[in-house]
Amino acid sequence: MNPTPRIALFHDLSGYGRCSLTVVLPVLSSMGGQCCPAPTAYLSAHTAYPASDKAVFLDMTDQMAGVAPHWRELGASFGAIYSGFLGSERQIGVLQDFIRAFRQEGTVVLIDPVMGDYGAPYRTYTPAMCRRMGELAAMADVITPNLTEVSLLLGEPYEERPREDTLRRWMDALSLDGRRSVAVTGVHLTDGRVGAACLDRATGRVSYAMAVEEPAHFPGTGDLYASVLLGSLLQGGDLAAANGRAVDFVQRCARRTLELGTPPLEGVQFEPLLGELTK
Ligand code: PXL
């Protein structure tokens, strides 16, 4: 048995401001995965920083398309395939081909349908990309949308605080008749607490993990959440347990960041707490 699951990672590399690969790699390595990144883009900083004519955005679609043939030649196989922020519409087709080629019995395909936040798409995401993201997400075993992404995937109006019955209806629709598991982030059921709802396709059960809501918003927490969730699933946890661990870890990183007083745009200080994930 290979105790180290190999994970193919399709995310951008943002140089400044913690998100995507600068979060995903340390978290999944700490949780015992062998990380194999195929960067979708290089950005000098994540897109939550104000737009600037000095910002670097290198679309790596051509390089990404060249990865699969080489990995095939090397005989690579993967216990998980995990994607996040994509740099172009064409990357979605590249990724779909990759999943068709490399998915095996037991491979966990986690698609984080990263498209936007606060009810609006990120500025690099076109309507065509958002449509195609739905087609990519249809191939997943697990998806981890926030509420903005739920509305983009389902074509439903954005709601900041949907009620439990609305969430249940959305998760049922997103599960594609129970074929995929769904974890929705940024959920509030009561004031002062925030967390994630999940529908486990293995049991059909919905569960919630809630934690104290910290009074700040941090970019990259969706990446942190989905990475801890995937790491926990690969360690053998079920979806409800993985959801609980991910929500708890994000909350504690947010708390620590507020104590340390660094700018929210830099993301959460997960580094001091990373050791907890190795246990
Ligand atoms: O965390 C999502 C994300 C990933 N990558 C880039 C981003 C964002 C969110 O703003 O800008 C480049």
GROMACS .gro file of C-alpha atoms and ligand atoms in nm:
model
  291
    1MET     CA    1   0.000   0.000   0.000
    2ASN     CA    2   0.123   0.350  -0.081
    3PRO     CA    3   0.057   0.557   0.233
    4THR     CA    4   0.122   0.884   0.050
    5PRO     CA    5  -0.162   0.970  -0.188
    6ARG     CA    6  -0.048   1.156  -0.496
    7ILE     CA    7  -0.255   1.463  -0.576
    8ALA     CA    8  -0.271   1.645  -0.911
    9LEU     CA    9  -0.328   2.013  -0.840
   10PHE     CA   10  -0.470   2.262  -1.088
   11HIS     CA   11  -0.458   2.603  -0.924
   12ASP     CA   12  -0.291   2.936  -0.988
   13LEU     CA   13   0.028   3.048  -0.820
   14SER     CA   14  -0.022   3.392  -0.672
   15GLY     CA   15   0.298   3.554  -0.554
   16TYR     CA   16   0.157   3.791  -0.295
   17GLY     CA   17  -0.145   3.733  -0.071
   18ARG     CA   18  -0.204   3.380   0.051
   19CYS     CA   19  -0.436   3.179  -0.170
   20SER     CA   20  -0.440   2.889  -0.414
   21LEU     CA   21  -0.106   2.704  -0.444
   22THR     CA   22   0.067   2.894  -0.163
   23VAL     CA   23  -0.206   2.756   0.066
   24VAL     CA   24  -0.286   2.425  -0.104
   25LEU     CA   25   0.072   2.292  -0.117
   26PRO     CA   26   0.172   2.338   0.248
   27VAL     CA   27  -0.164   2.216   0.375
   28LEU     CA   28  -0.180   1.899   0.167
   29SER     CA   29   0.188   1.818   0.222
   30SER     CA   30   0.136   1.857   0.598
   31MET     CA   31  -0.160   1.624   0.577
   32GLY     CA   32   0.047   1.356   0.410
   33GLY     CA   33  -0.013   1.406   0.038
   34GLN     CA   34   0.241   1.413  -0.243
   35CYS     CA   35   0.159   1.733  -0.429
   36CYS     CA   36   0.195   1.750  -0.808
   37PRO     CA   37   0.106   2.102  -0.916
   38ALA     CA   38   0.014   2.203  -1.270
   39PRO     CA   39  -0.018   2.582  -1.232
   40THR     CA   40  -0.306   2.741  -1.424
   41ALA     CA   41  -0.159   3.091  -1.411
   42TYR     CA   42   0.101   3.301  -1.237
   43LEU     CA   43  -0.022   3.623  -1.080
   44SER     CA   44   0.198   3.873  -0.900
   45ALA     CA   45  -0.083   3.900  -0.642
   46HIS     CA   46  -0.434   3.761  -0.604
   47THR     CA   47  -0.720   3.949  -0.767
   48ALA     CA   48  -0.869   4.083  -0.445
   49TYR     CA   49  -0.589   4.343  -0.446
   50PRO     CA   50  -0.695   4.657  -0.632
   51ALA     CA   51  -0.652   4.630  -1.011
   52SER     CA   52  -0.320   4.775  -1.119
   53ASP     CA   53  -0.149   4.816  -1.456
   54LYS     CA   54   0.159   4.671  -1.288
   55ALA     CA   55  -0.010   4.339  -1.204
   56VAL     CA   56   0.141   4.035  -1.376
   57PHE     CA   57  -0.100   3.770  -1.508
   58LEU     CA   58   0.062   3.484  -1.696
   59ASP     CA   59  -0.194   3.247  -1.847
   60MET     CA   60  -0.038   2.900  -1.840
   61THR     CA   61  -0.294   2.715  -2.052
   62ASP     CA   62  -0.037   2.592  -2.307
   63GLN     CA   63   0.193   2.461  -2.034
   64MET     CA   64  -0.100   2.297  -1.858
   65ALA     CA   65  -0.202   2.120  -2.179
   66GLY     CA   66   0.152   1.982  -2.207
   67VAL     CA   67   0.150   1.829  -1.859
   68ALA     CA   68  -0.077   1.527  -1.922
   69PRO     CA   69   0.126   1.377  -2.209
   70HIS     CA   70   0.444   1.397  -2.001
   71TRP     CA   71   0.283   1.257  -1.687
   72ARG     CA   72   0.137   0.974  -1.899
   73GLU     CA   73   0.486   0.895  -2.026
   74LEU     CA   74   0.610   0.884  -1.666
   75GLY     CA   75   0.333   0.639  -1.574
   76ALA     CA   76   0.188   0.882  -1.318
   77SER     CA   77  -0.130   0.794  -1.132
   78PHE     CA   78  -0.324   0.997  -0.879
   79GLY     CA   79  -0.527   0.931  -0.567
   80ALA     CA   80  -0.687   1.273  -0.608
   81ILE     CA   81  -0.733   1.545  -0.865
   82TYR     CA   82  -0.809   1.887  -0.720
   83SER     CA   83  -0.874   2.207  -0.912
   84GLY     CA   84  -0.943   2.567  -0.812
   85PHE     CA   85  -0.885   2.905  -0.977
   86LEU     CA   86  -0.850   2.868  -1.354
   87GLY     CA   87  -0.682   3.111  -1.589
   88SER     CA   88  -0.880   3.070  -1.912
   89GLU     CA   89  -1.188   2.907  -2.061
   90ARG     CA   90  -0.973   2.663  -2.260
   91GLN     CA   91  -0.823   2.528  -1.935
   92ILE     CA   92  -1.161   2.381  -1.849
   93GLY     CA   93  -1.146   2.148  -2.151
   94VAL     CA   94  -0.784   2.063  -2.071
   95LEU     CA   95  -0.885   1.967  -1.721
   96GLN     CA   96  -1.183   1.762  -1.840
   97ASP     CA   97  -0.950   1.565  -2.069
   98PHE     CA   98  -0.707   1.520  -1.779
   99ILE     CA   99  -0.980   1.378  -1.554
  100ARG     CA  100  -1.099   1.139  -1.827
  101ALA     CA  101  -0.742   1.019  -1.880
  102PHE     CA  102  -0.626   0.986  -1.518
  103ARG     CA  103  -0.935   0.900  -1.315
  104GLN     CA  104  -0.915   0.548  -1.174
  105GLU     CA  105  -1.120   0.346  -0.929
  106GLY     CA  106  -1.094   0.536  -0.600
  107THR     CA  107  -0.952   0.863  -0.739
  108VAL     CA  108  -1.115   1.154  -0.554
  109VAL     CA  109  -1.194   1.437  -0.796
  110LEU     CA  110  -1.251   1.757  -0.600
  111ILE     CA  111  -1.353   2.056  -0.809
  112ASP     CA  112  -1.362   2.383  -0.622
  113PRO     CA  113  -1.565   2.583  -0.876
  114VAL     CA  114  -1.379   2.906  -0.797
  115MET     CA  115  -1.562   3.186  -0.978
  116GLY     CA  116  -1.645   3.467  -0.741
  117ASP     CA  117  -1.744   3.601  -0.403
  118TYR     CA  118  -1.995   3.842  -0.245
  119GLY     CA  119  -2.246   3.776  -0.524
  120ALA     CA  120  -2.017   3.868  -0.816
  121PRO     CA  121  -1.767   3.683  -1.038
  122TYR     CA  122  -1.393   3.755  -1.001
  123ARG     CA  123  -1.278   4.006  -1.260
  124THR     CA  124  -1.089   3.746  -1.468
  125TYR     CA  125  -1.395   3.517  -1.497
  126THR     CA  126  -1.609   3.562  -1.812
  127PRO     CA  127  -1.972   3.442  -1.835
  128ALA     CA  128  -1.854   3.169  -2.078
  129MET     CA  129  -1.600   3.049  -1.820
  130CYS     CA  130  -1.869   3.034  -1.553
  131ARG     CA  131  -2.092   2.825  -1.782
  132ARG     CA  132  -1.811   2.586  -1.864
  133MET     CA  133  -1.719   2.561  -1.496
  134GLY     CA  134  -2.057   2.394  -1.441
  135GLU     CA  135  -1.966   2.129  -1.697
  136LEU     CA  136  -1.633   2.067  -1.524
  137ALA     CA  137  -1.799   2.049  -1.182
  138ALA     CA  138  -2.037   1.783  -1.320
  139MET     CA  139  -1.736   1.547  -1.338
  140ALA     CA  140  -1.647   1.587  -0.970
  141ASP     CA  141  -1.688   1.351  -0.678
  142VAL     CA  142  -1.698   1.653  -0.445
  143ILE     CA  143  -1.759   2.022  -0.512
  144THR     CA  144  -1.698   2.304  -0.265
  145PRO     CA  145  -1.878   2.618  -0.389
  146ASN     CA  146  -1.937   2.930  -0.182
  147LEU     CA  147  -2.281   3.090  -0.202
  148THR     CA  148  -2.184   3.308  -0.499
  149GLU     CA  149  -2.069   3.000  -0.687
  150VAL     CA  150  -2.387   2.813  -0.594
  151SER     CA  151  -2.590   3.092  -0.756
  152LEU     CA  152  -2.368   3.090  -1.068
  153LEU     CA  153  -2.386   2.710  -1.098
  154LEU     CA  154  -2.762   2.687  -1.052
  155GLY     CA  155  -2.863   3.016  -1.215
  156GLU     CA  156  -3.045   3.107  -0.894
  157PRO     CA  157  -3.045   3.458  -0.745
  158TYR     CA  158  -2.760   3.513  -0.498
  159GLU     CA  159  -2.862   3.498  -0.134
  160GLU     CA  160  -2.622   3.599   0.141
  161ARG     CA  161  -2.808   3.412   0.414
  162PRO     CA  162  -3.022   3.135   0.266
  163ARG     CA  163  -3.242   2.940   0.506
  164GLU     CA  164  -3.188   2.572   0.575
  165ASP     CA  165  -3.469   2.459   0.343
  166THR     CA  166  -3.325   2.668   0.057
  167LEU     CA  167  -2.978   2.527   0.119
  168ARG     CA  168  -3.117   2.176   0.120
  169ARG     CA  169  -3.290   2.236  -0.215
  170TRP     CA  170  -2.970   2.382  -0.364
  171MET     CA  171  -2.754   2.097  -0.239
  172ASP     CA  172  -2.998   1.841  -0.377
  173ALA     CA  173  -2.982   2.014  -0.718
  174LEU     CA  174  -2.601   2.041  -0.703
  175SER     CA  175  -2.564   1.672  -0.612
  176LEU     CA  176  -2.695   1.577  -0.960
  177ASP     CA  177  -2.933   1.310  -0.825
  178GLY     CA  178  -2.691   1.206  -0.554
  179ARG     CA  179  -2.400   1.141  -0.789
  180ARG     CA  180  -2.165   1.390  -0.625
  181SER     CA  181  -2.106   1.521  -0.275
  182VAL     CA  182  -2.149   1.891  -0.211
  183ALA     CA  183  -2.001   2.120   0.054
  184VAL     CA  184  -2.128   2.479   0.054
  185THR     CA  185  -1.912   2.734   0.236
  186GLY     CA  186  -1.996   3.071   0.389
  187VAL     CA  187  -2.320   2.949   0.545
  188HIS     CA  188  -2.488   3.129   0.838
  189LEU     CA  189  -2.774   2.964   1.026
  190THR     CA  190  -2.758   3.187   1.333
  191ASP     CA  191  -2.599   3.525   1.399
  192GLY     CA  192  -2.234   3.514   1.502
  193ARG     CA  193  -2.159   3.173   1.354
  194VAL     CA  194  -2.044   3.076   1.006
  195GLY     CA  195  -1.948   2.746   0.851
  196ALA     CA  196  -2.029   2.497   0.580
  197ALA     CA  197  -2.316   2.266   0.491
  198CYS     CA  198  -2.252   1.934   0.325
  199LEU     CA  199  -2.445   1.662   0.151
  200ASP     CA  200  -2.264   1.328   0.149
  201ARG     CA  201  -2.352   1.122  -0.158
  202ALA     CA  202  -2.249   0.805   0.029
  203THR     CA  203  -2.528   0.844   0.284
  204GLY     CA  204  -2.757   1.112   0.139
  205ARG     CA  205  -2.721   1.293   0.471
  206VAL     CA  206  -2.689   1.670   0.515
  207SER     CA  207  -2.476   1.802   0.800
  208TYR     CA  208  -2.341   2.136   0.915
  209ALA     CA  209  -2.019   2.250   1.074
  210MET     CA  210  -2.036   2.592   1.234
  211ALA     CA  211  -1.779   2.805   1.415
  212VAL     CA  212  -1.756   3.150   1.567
  213GLU     CA  213  -1.764   3.413   1.291
  214GLU     CA  214  -1.455   3.633   1.311
  215PRO     CA  215  -1.513   3.999   1.225
  216ALA     CA  216  -1.309   4.015   0.900
  217HIS     CA  217  -1.304   3.867   0.552
  218PHE     CA  218  -0.989   3.702   0.425
  219PRO     CA  219  -0.911   3.597   0.067
  220GLY     CA  220  -0.797   3.238   0.027
  221THR     CA  221  -1.004   3.087   0.306
  222GLY     CA  222  -1.201   2.887   0.048
  223ASP     CA  223  -0.873   2.731  -0.067
  224LEU     CA  224  -0.773   2.660   0.292
  225TYR     CA  225  -1.112   2.502   0.363
  226ALA     CA  226  -1.114   2.280   0.051
  227SER     CA  227  -0.752   2.170   0.106
  228VAL     CA  228  -0.814   2.061   0.465
  229LEU     CA  229  -1.136   1.892   0.352
  230LEU     CA  230  -0.951   1.695   0.083
  231GLY     CA  231  -0.662   1.610   0.316
  232SER     CA  232  -0.909   1.472   0.569
  233LEU     CA  233  -1.095   1.270   0.304
  234LEU     CA  234  -0.765   1.119   0.186
  235GLN     CA  235  -0.686   1.025   0.546
  236GLY     CA  236  -1.008   0.824   0.545
  237GLY     CA  237  -1.247   1.063   0.717
  238ASP     CA  238  -1.606   1.087   0.600
  239LEU     CA  239  -1.739   1.410   0.453
  240ALA     CA  240  -1.907   1.532   0.773
  241ALA     CA  241  -1.587   1.482   0.976
  242ALA     CA  242  -1.372   1.642   0.705
  243ASN     CA  243  -1.611   1.938   0.692
  244GLY     CA  244  -1.588   1.980   1.069
  245ARG     CA  245  -1.210   1.975   1.065
  246ALA     CA  246  -1.189   2.223   0.776
  247VAL     CA  247  -1.433   2.473   0.926
  248ASP     CA  248  -1.261   2.454   1.263
  249PHE     CA  249  -0.914   2.504   1.114
  250VAL     CA  250  -1.017   2.805   0.904
  251GLN     CA  251  -1.183   2.967   1.205
  252ARG     CA  252  -0.876   2.921   1.423
  253CYS     CA  253  -0.647   3.062   1.152
  254ALA     CA  254  -0.876   3.365   1.116
  255ARG     CA  255  -0.875   3.415   1.493
  256ARG     CA  256  -0.496   3.395   1.505
  257THR     CA  257  -0.463   3.641   1.215
  258LEU     CA  258  -0.680   3.896   1.392
  259GLU     CA  259  -0.470   3.853   1.708
  260LEU     CA  260  -0.153   3.907   1.507
  261GLY     CA  261  -0.306   4.206   1.331
  262THR     CA  262  -0.185   4.153   0.974
  263PRO     CA  263  -0.387   4.301   0.684
  264PRO     CA  264  -0.683   4.078   0.590
  265LEU     CA  265  -0.590   4.102   0.219
  266GLU     CA  266  -0.273   3.901   0.294
  267GLY     CA  267  -0.498   3.610   0.387
  268VAL     CA  268  -0.499   3.408   0.707
  269GLN     CA  269  -0.187   3.318   0.900
  270PHE     CA  270  -0.215   2.943   0.876
  271GLU     CA  271   0.160   2.892   0.912
  272PRO     CA  272   0.168   2.900   1.295
  273LEU     CA  273  -0.108   2.635   1.302
  274LEU     CA  274   0.017   2.414   1.020
  275GLY     CA  275   0.176   2.168   1.263
  276GLU     CA  276  -0.170   2.074   1.390
  277LEU     CA  277  -0.251   1.928   1.049
  278THR     CA  278   0.038   1.684   1.064
  279LYS     CA  279  -0.116   1.507   1.364
  280PXL     O1  280  -0.900   3.203  -0.335
  280PXL     C1  281  -0.950   3.210  -0.460
  280PXL     C2  282  -0.854   3.279  -0.553
  280PXL     C3  283  -0.756   3.206  -0.613
  280PXL     N1  284  -0.667   3.260  -0.699
  280PXL     C4  285  -0.673   3.392  -0.727
  280PXL     C5  286  -0.768   3.472  -0.668
  280PXL     C6  287  -0.861   3.414  -0.578
  280PXL     C7  288  -0.961   3.499  -0.516
  280PXL     O2  289  -0.963   3.618  -0.522
  280PXL     O3  290  -0.769   3.602  -0.696
  280PXL     C8  291  -0.574   3.450  -0.821
   0.00000   0.00000   0.00000
